Coordinates of N, CA and C and ligand atoms in Angstrom, one line a residue:
M1 N -9.4 94.3 221.2 CA -8.4 94.4 222.5 C -7.0 94.8 221.7
D2 N -6.5 96.0 222.3 CA -5.3 96.3 221.8 C -4.0 95.8 222.5
R3 N -2.8 96.0 222.0 CA -1.7 95.7 222.7 C -1.5 95.9 224.1
H4 N -1.9 97.1 224.6 CA -1.9 97.5 226.0 C -2.8 96.9 226.9
Q5 N -4.0 96.6 226.2 CA -5.2 96.0 226.9 C -4.6 94.3 227.2
A6 N -4.1 93.7 226.2 CA -3.7 92.6 226.2 C -2.5 92.5 227.3
W7 N -1.5 93.1 227.2 CA -0.4 93.2 228.4 C -1.0 93.4 229.6
L8 N -2.0 94.2 229.9 CA -2.5 94.5 231.2 C -3.5 93.1 231.7
L9 N -4.2 92.5 230.7 CA -4.8 91.1 231.0 C -3.6 90.1 231.5
L10 N -2.7 90.0 230.8 CA -1.7 89.0 231.0 C -1.1 89.5 232.4
N11 N -0.7 90.6 232.4 CA -0.2 91.0 233.8 C -0.9 90.7 235.2
S12 N -2.3 91.0 234.9 CA -3.2 90.8 235.9 C -3.3 89.3 236.4
H13 N -2.7 88.3 235.6 CA -2.9 86.9 235.9 C -1.7 86.3 236.2
M14 N -0.5 86.8 235.6 CA 0.7 86.2 235.7 C 1.8 87.2 236.2
K15 N 2.5 86.4 237.1 CA 3.6 87.0 237.9 C 4.9 86.6 237.7
N16 N 5.2 85.5 237.2 CA 6.3 84.8 237.0 C 7.0 85.3 235.8
Q17 N 8.4 85.7 236.0 CA 9.0 86.4 235.2 C 9.4 85.6 233.9
N18 N 9.5 84.2 234.2 CA 10.0 83.5 233.0 C 8.6 83.2 232.3
L19 N 7.7 83.1 232.9 CA 6.5 82.8 232.0 C 6.2 84.2 231.1
L20 N 6.3 85.3 231.8 CA 5.8 86.5 231.1 C 6.9 86.5 229.9
R21 N 8.1 86.2 230.1 CA 9.1 86.3 229.0 C 8.8 85.3 227.8
H22 N 8.1 83.9 228.3 CA 7.6 83.2 227.3 C 6.7 83.9 226.3
C23 N 5.8 84.5 227.2 CA 4.6 85.0 226.3 C 5.1 86.1 225.4
L24 N 6.0 86.9 225.8 CA 6.8 88.0 225.2 C 7.4 87.4 223.8
A25 N 8.0 86.3 224.2 CA 8.8 85.7 223.0 C 7.7 85.1 221.8
V26 N 6.7 84.5 222.4 CA 5.8 83.9 221.4 C 5.0 85.2 220.7
E27 N 4.7 86.3 221.3 CA 4.2 87.6 220.8 C 5.2 87.9 219.6
A28 N 6.4 88.1 219.9 CA 7.4 88.5 218.9 C 7.6 87.5 217.6
V29 N 7.6 86.1 217.8 CA 7.7 85.2 216.9 C 6.3 85.4 215.8
M30 N 5.1 85.4 216.7 CA 3.9 85.8 215.9 C 3.9 86.8 215.0
R31 N 4.4 87.8 215.4 CA 4.7 89.1 214.8 C 5.5 88.9 213.4
G32 N 6.6 88.1 213.7 CA 7.3 88.1 212.7 C 6.8 87.1 211.7
L33 N 6.1 86.1 212.2 CA 5.5 85.1 211.0 C 4.4 85.8 210.2
A34 N 3.6 86.6 211.1 CA 2.5 87.5 210.4 C 3.0 88.3 209.1
K35 N 4.3 88.9 209.5 CA 5.0 89.7 208.4 C 5.4 88.8 207.3
L36 N 5.8 87.7 207.8 CA 6.2 86.9 206.5 C 5.2 86.2 205.8
F37 N 4.2 86.0 206.2 CA 2.7 85.6 205.7 C 1.9 86.7 205.1
G38 N 2.5 87.8 205.3 CA 1.7 89.3 204.8 C 0.3 89.4 205.7
E39 N 0.3 88.9 206.9 CA -1.1 89.0 207.9 C -0.9 90.1 208.8
D40 N -2.0 90.4 209.6 CA -2.1 91.4 210.5 C -1.1 91.0 211.7
E41 N -0.1 91.9 211.8 CA 1.1 91.8 212.7 C 0.2 92.1 214.3
D42 N -0.5 92.9 214.4 CA -1.0 93.1 215.6 C -2.0 92.0 216.3
S43 N -2.7 91.4 215.6 CA -3.7 90.5 216.1 C -2.9 89.3 216.2
W44 N -2.0 88.9 215.2 CA -1.1 87.8 215.5 C -0.3 88.1 216.9
G45 N 0.3 89.2 217.0 CA 1.0 89.5 218.0 C 0.2 89.3 219.6
I46 N -0.9 89.8 219.5 CA -1.8 89.6 220.5 C -2.1 88.3 221.0
A47 N -2.3 87.3 220.0 CA -2.8 86.2 220.3 C -1.7 85.5 220.9
G48 N -0.3 85.5 220.5 CA 1.0 85.2 221.0 C 1.1 85.6 222.5
L49 N 0.9 86.8 222.8 CA 0.9 87.5 224.1 C 0.2 86.9 225.2
V50 N -1.2 86.7 224.8 CA -2.1 86.2 225.8 C -2.4 84.7 225.7
H51 N -1.6 84.0 225.0 CA -2.1 82.6 224.8 C -1.9 81.8 226.1
D52 N -1.0 82.1 227.0 CA -1.0 81.3 228.3 C -1.4 82.2 229.3
A53 N -2.0 83.1 229.3 CA -2.6 84.1 230.3 C -3.0 83.5 231.6
D54 N -3.6 82.2 231.5 CA -4.1 81.6 232.4 C -3.3 80.3 233.1
Y55 N -2.0 80.6 232.4 CA -1.1 79.2 232.8 C -0.9 79.3 234.3
E56 N -0.6 80.3 235.0 CA -0.2 80.4 236.4 C -1.2 79.9 237.2
L57 N -2.5 80.5 236.9 CA -3.8 80.1 237.7 C -4.3 78.7 237.5
T58 N -3.8 78.1 236.4 CA -4.4 76.7 236.2 C -3.2 75.8 236.3
K59 N -2.1 75.9 236.8 CA -1.0 75.0 236.9 C -1.2 73.9 237.7
D60 N -2.0 74.2 238.6 CA -2.4 72.7 239.5 C -3.6 72.0 238.9
D61 N -4.2 72.6 237.8 CA -5.3 71.8 237.3 C -5.1 72.0 235.6
P62 N -4.2 71.7 235.0 CA -3.8 72.0 233.4 C -5.3 71.6 232.8
S63 N -6.2 70.9 233.1 CA -7.3 70.8 232.2 C -8.3 72.1 232.2
N64 N -7.9 73.1 233.0 CA -8.5 74.4 232.7 C -7.6 75.3 232.0
H65 N -6.3 74.8 231.7 CA -5.7 75.8 230.9 C -6.2 76.0 229.4
V66 N -6.0 77.0 229.0 CA -6.5 77.5 227.5 C -8.2 77.7 227.8
V67 N -9.0 77.1 228.3 CA -10.5 77.0 228.2 C -10.6 78.3 229.2
T68 N -9.7 78.5 230.1 CA -10.0 79.7 231.0 C -9.6 81.1 230.5
V69 N -8.5 81.0 229.8 CA -8.3 82.3 229.1 C -9.1 82.6 227.9
V70 N -9.6 81.7 227.3 CA -10.5 81.6 226.2 C -11.8 82.4 226.7
S71 N -12.2 81.8 227.9 CA -13.6 82.6 228.4 C -13.3 84.1 228.9
W72 N -12.1 84.3 229.3 CA -11.8 85.8 229.6 C -11.8 86.6 228.4
L73 N -11.1 86.0 227.2 CA -11.2 86.7 226.0 C -12.7 86.9 225.5
R74 N -13.6 85.8 225.4 CA -15.0 85.9 225.0 C -15.7 87.0 225.8
E75 N -15.4 87.2 226.9 CA -15.9 88.3 228.0 C -15.7 89.5 227.4
K76 N -14.6 89.6 227.0 CA -14.1 91.1 226.6 C -14.2 91.5 225.2
G77 N -15.1 90.4 224.6 CA -15.3 90.4 223.1 C -14.4 90.6 222.0
V78 N -13.1 89.9 222.4 CA -12.1 90.0 221.6 C -12.4 89.2 220.2
D79 N -11.5 89.8 219.2 CA -11.9 89.1 217.8 C -11.7 87.8 217.8
E80 N -12.7 87.0 217.0 CA -12.7 85.6 217.2 C -11.5 84.8 216.6
K81 N -11.0 85.6 215.7 CA -9.8 85.0 215.0 C -8.6 84.5 216.1
I82 N -8.5 85.7 217.1 CA -7.5 85.6 218.0 C -8.1 84.5 219.1
I83 N -9.0 84.6 219.4 CA -9.7 83.5 220.3 C -9.4 82.0 219.6
H84 N -9.6 81.9 218.6 CA -9.4 80.6 218.0 C -7.8 80.0 217.9
A85 N -7.2 81.1 217.6 CA -5.9 80.8 217.8 C -5.3 80.3 219.1
V86 N -5.9 81.1 220.0 CA -5.4 80.7 221.4 C -6.1 79.3 221.9
F87 N -7.5 79.2 221.5 CA -8.1 78.0 221.8 C -7.4 76.8 221.2
A88 N -6.9 76.9 219.9 CA -6.3 75.7 219.4 C -4.9 75.4 219.7
H89 N -4.3 76.3 220.4 CA -2.9 76.0 220.8 C -2.9 75.0 221.9
G90 N -4.0 74.5 222.5 CA -4.2 73.6 223.5 C -4.4 72.2 223.0
W91 N -4.5 72.1 221.5 CA -4.8 70.9 220.9 C -4.0 69.8 221.3
K92 N -4.3 68.7 221.4 CA -3.8 67.5 222.2 C -3.3 67.6 223.6
F93 N -3.4 68.8 224.0 CA -3.0 68.9 225.4 C -4.1 69.0 226.4
V94 N -5.2 69.8 225.9 CA -6.4 70.0 226.9 C -7.6 69.5 226.1
D95 N -8.4 68.6 226.8 CA -9.4 68.2 226.4 C -10.6 69.3 225.8
G96 N -11.0 69.0 224.6 CA -12.0 69.9 224.0 C -11.5 71.1 223.3
C97 N -10.0 71.2 223.2 CA -9.3 72.1 222.4 C -9.4 71.7 220.9
P98 N -9.9 72.6 220.0 CA -9.6 72.0 218.8 C -8.7 72.0 217.9
Q99 N -8.3 71.2 216.8 CA -7.2 71.3 216.1 C -6.9 72.6 215.3
P100 N -5.7 73.0 215.3 CA -5.6 74.2 214.6 C -6.1 74.2 213.0
Q101 N -6.5 75.1 212.2 CA -6.8 75.3 211.1 C -6.1 76.2 210.1
S102 N -6.1 77.5 210.5 CA -5.7 78.5 209.7 C -4.2 78.8 210.0
T103 N -3.6 79.4 209.1 CA -2.2 79.7 209.1 C -1.6 80.4 210.5
M104 N -2.8 81.2 211.0 CA -2.4 81.8 212.2 C -2.4 80.9 213.5
E105 N -3.4 80.0 213.3 CA -3.5 79.0 214.5 C -2.4 77.9 214.4
W106 N -2.0 77.5 213.3 CA -0.8 76.5 213.1 C 0.5 77.3 213.6
S107 N 0.5 78.6 213.1 CA 1.8 79.4 213.7 C 2.1 79.4 215.0
L108 N 0.9 79.7 215.8 CA 1.0 79.8 217.2 C 1.3 78.2 217.8
Y109 N 0.5 77.4 217.2 CA 0.8 76.0 217.5 C 2.3 75.5 217.5
C110 N 2.9 75.7 216.5 CA 4.2 75.3 216.2 C 5.3 76.2 216.8
C111 N 5.0 77.4 217.0 CA 6.1 78.2 217.5 C 6.2 78.4 219.0
D112 N 5.0 77.9 219.7 CA 5.0 77.7 221.0 C 6.1 77.2 221.7
E113 N 6.5 75.8 221.2 CA 7.5 75.2 221.9 C 8.9 75.6 221.3
L114 N 9.0 76.1 220.2 CA 10.0 76.4 219.8 C 10.8 77.4 220.3
T115 N 10.2 78.5 221.0 CA 10.7 79.6 221.7 C 11.5 79.1 223.0
G116 N 11.0 78.1 223.7 CA 11.8 77.2 224.8 C 13.2 76.8 224.2
L117 N 13.0 76.0 223.1 CA 14.3 75.6 222.6 C 15.3 76.7 222.1
I118 N 14.9 77.8 221.9 CA 15.9 79.0 221.3 C 16.3 79.5 222.6
V119 N 15.5 79.7 223.6 CA 16.1 80.0 225.0 C 17.2 79.1 225.5
A120 N 16.7 77.9 225.5 CA 17.7 77.0 226.0 C 19.1 77.1 225.1
V121 N 19.0 77.2 224.1 CA 20.3 77.2 223.1 C 21.2 78.5 223.4
A122 N 20.3 79.6 223.8 CA 21.1 80.8 224.2 C 21.7 80.6 225.6
L123 N 20.9 80.0 226.4 CA 21.5 79.7 228.0 C 22.9 78.9 227.9
V124 N 23.2 78.1 226.8 CA 24.2 77.2 226.9 C 25.7 78.1 226.0
R125 N 25.2 79.0 225.5 CA 26.4 80.0 224.8 C 27.1 80.5 225.8
P126 N 28.4 80.7 225.8 CA 29.3 81.3 226.8 C 28.7 82.5 227.5
D127 N 28.3 83.4 226.7 CA 27.9 84.7 226.9 C 26.2 84.7 227.3
K128 N 25.6 83.5 227.0 CA 24.0 83.4 227.3 C 23.4 84.5 226.6
K129 N 23.9 84.8 225.4 CA 23.2 86.0 224.6 C 22.3 85.5 223.4
L130 N 21.1 85.8 223.2 CA 20.6 85.5 221.9 C 21.3 85.8 220.6
S131 N 22.1 87.0 220.9 CA 22.8 87.5 219.6 C 24.0 86.5 219.4
S132 N 24.3 85.5 220.2 CA 25.4 84.3 219.5 C 24.7 83.4 219.2
V133 N 23.3 83.2 219.0 CA 22.6 82.0 218.5 C 22.5 82.1 217.1
T134 N 22.6 80.9 216.4 CA 22.6 81.1 215.0 C 21.3 79.9 214.8
A135 N 20.7 80.1 213.4 CA 19.7 78.9 213.1 C 20.5 77.7 213.1
E136 N 21.8 77.7 212.7 CA 22.5 76.5 212.6 C 22.9 75.8 213.8
S137 N 23.1 76.7 214.9 CA 23.3 76.3 216.4 C 22.1 75.6 216.9
V138 N 20.9 76.0 216.7 CA 19.6 75.6 217.0 C 19.3 74.1 216.1
M139 N 19.7 74.2 215.0 CA 19.6 73.0 214.2 C 20.4 71.7 214.8
R140 N 21.7 72.1 215.2 CA 22.4 71.1 215.9 C 21.9 70.7 217.1
K141 N 21.3 71.7 218.0 CA 20.7 71.2 219.2 C 19.6 70.5 219.1
W142 N 18.9 70.8 217.9 CA 17.7 70.0 217.4 C 17.9 68.5 217.4
K143 N 18.9 68.1 216.8 CA 19.1 66.7 216.5 C 19.6 65.9 217.8
T144 N 20.2 67.0 218.8 CA 20.6 66.1 220.3 C 19.3 66.1 220.9
T145 N 18.5 64.9 220.9 CA 17.3 64.9 221.5 C 17.4 64.9 223.0
S146 N 18.6 64.6 223.6 CA 18.6 64.8 225.1 C 18.8 66.1 225.7
F147 N 19.3 67.0 224.5 CA 19.2 68.6 224.9 C 17.7 69.1 224.8
A148 N 17.3 69.7 226.0 CA 16.1 70.3 226.1 C 15.0 69.3 225.7
A149 N 15.1 68.1 226.5 CA 14.3 67.0 226.2 C 13.0 67.1 226.2
G150 N 12.6 68.2 227.0 CA 11.0 68.4 227.2 C 10.3 69.2 226.1
V151 N 11.2 69.7 225.1 CA 10.5 70.4 224.2 C 10.2 69.6 222.9
D152 N 9.0 69.5 222.7 CA 8.4 68.5 221.6 C 8.8 68.9 220.2
R153 N 9.7 68.2 219.7 CA 10.0 68.7 218.3 C 9.0 68.5 217.3
S154 N 8.3 67.4 217.6 CA 7.1 67.1 216.4 C 6.2 68.1 216.5
Q155 N 5.9 68.9 217.4 CA 4.9 70.0 217.5 C 5.5 71.1 216.4
I156 N 6.7 71.4 216.6 CA 7.6 72.4 215.8 C 7.7 72.0 214.3
E157 N 8.0 70.7 214.2 CA 8.1 70.3 212.7 C 7.0 70.4 211.8
L158 N 5.7 70.6 212.5 CA 4.5 70.6 211.7 C 4.5 71.6 210.9
C159 N 5.4 72.8 211.2 CA 5.4 73.9 210.4 C 5.8 73.6 208.7
Q160 N 6.4 72.7 208.7 CA 6.7 72.2 207.1 C 5.4 71.8 206.4
E161 N 4.6 71.0 206.9 CA 3.4 70.4 206.5 C 2.3 71.3 206.6
K162 N 2.1 72.1 207.5 CA 1.0 73.0 207.7 C 1.3 74.4 207.5
L163 N 2.5 75.0 207.4 CA 2.7 76.2 207.0 C 3.5 76.2 205.6
G164 N 4.0 75.2 205.3 CA 4.8 75.1 203.9 C 6.1 75.9 204.2
I165 N 6.8 75.9 205.2 CA 8.0 76.5 205.3 C 9.1 75.5 206.0
K166 N 10.3 75.6 205.7 CA 11.2 74.7 205.9 C 11.6 75.0 207.5
L167 N 11.7 73.7 208.2 CA 12.3 73.9 209.5 C 13.4 75.0 209.9
E168 N 14.4 74.8 209.0 CA 15.6 76.2 209.4 C 14.9 77.4 209.1
D169 N 14.2 77.7 208.2 CA 13.5 78.8 208.0 C 12.5 79.2 208.8
F170 N 11.8 78.3 209.6 CA 10.9 78.6 210.5 C 11.9 79.2 211.9
I171 N 12.8 78.4 212.1 CA 13.8 78.5 213.3 C 14.4 80.0 213.1
G172 N 14.7 80.1 211.9 CA 15.4 81.4 211.6 C 14.5 82.6 211.7
V173 N 13.1 82.6 211.3 CA 12.4 83.7 211.7 C 12.1 83.9 213.1
A174 N 11.9 82.7 213.8 CA 11.7 82.8 215.1 C 12.8 83.5 216.0
L175 N 14.3 83.0 215.5 CA 15.2 83.5 216.2 C 15.4 85.2 216.0
K176 N 15.2 85.4 214.8 CA 15.4 87.0 214.4 C 14.4 87.7 215.3
S177 N 13.3 86.9 215.2 CA 12.2 87.9 216.1 C 12.3 88.1 217.5
M178 N 13.1 86.8 218.2 CA 13.3 86.9 219.4 C 14.6 87.6 219.7
Q179 N 15.4 87.7 219.0 CA 16.6 88.8 219.0 C 16.4 90.2 219.2
F180 N 15.3 90.5 218.2 CA 14.7 91.8 218.1 C 14.4 92.2 219.6
I181 N 13.8 91.5 220.5 CA 13.3 92.0 221.7 C 14.2 91.3 223.1
S182 N 15.5 91.0 222.4 CA 16.4 90.4 223.4 C 16.6 90.9 224.7
K183 N 16.4 92.2 224.9 CA 16.4 92.9 226.3 C 15.2 92.4 227.1
D184 N 14.0 92.5 226.4 CA 12.9 92.1 227.2 C 12.8 90.7 227.7
L185 N 13.7 89.7 227.1 CA 13.7 88.4 227.2 C 14.8 88.0 228.3
G186 N 15.8 89.2 228.5 CA 16.8 89.0 229.5 C 18.0 88.2 228.9
L187 N 17.8 88.2 227.7 CA 19.1 87.3 226.9 C 19.8 88.3 225.9
Ligands
FE2_201 FE1 -0.4 76.7 226.8
FE2_202 FE1 3.1 78.9 225.3

């Protein structure tokens, strides 16, 4: 599956613009992390792009989230590394999803929620722009647990233990990656 095919698959199942933007943000961060770790940017990016492709379809029955997109990817014969990363992003949320193991799998798991926190920080800047956000400003909001309270910080924090990267640096890479596609994110 190339990037174009991944984008078509996503768009055939997802219409909500905010959800599409979430997928684009996760794709961008996965590419940034792949670069950081010297891994394959294209396959990491595709995993990020399609990870929630079934989200809209399964929103009334979240127990089918992840397993549905995994079955689509299997049908298409997608690289197992991509499938595993997508599968493991449901760990602890969806029954049957395995715990992430590889760097790629942990990267997706840890950055998923972080993209939402970064968007939330941008939206409270006066200009609502990602360019006005810094890693420091995200860290300040990180400590305010009432801010974007739905963002599970413990999931993001696992980057330190599982990826060996400091939280501030993880946020920095994610922010830079999202700033790179800020137009596509409408921020
Ligand atoms: Fe998900
Ligand atoms: Fe997600």
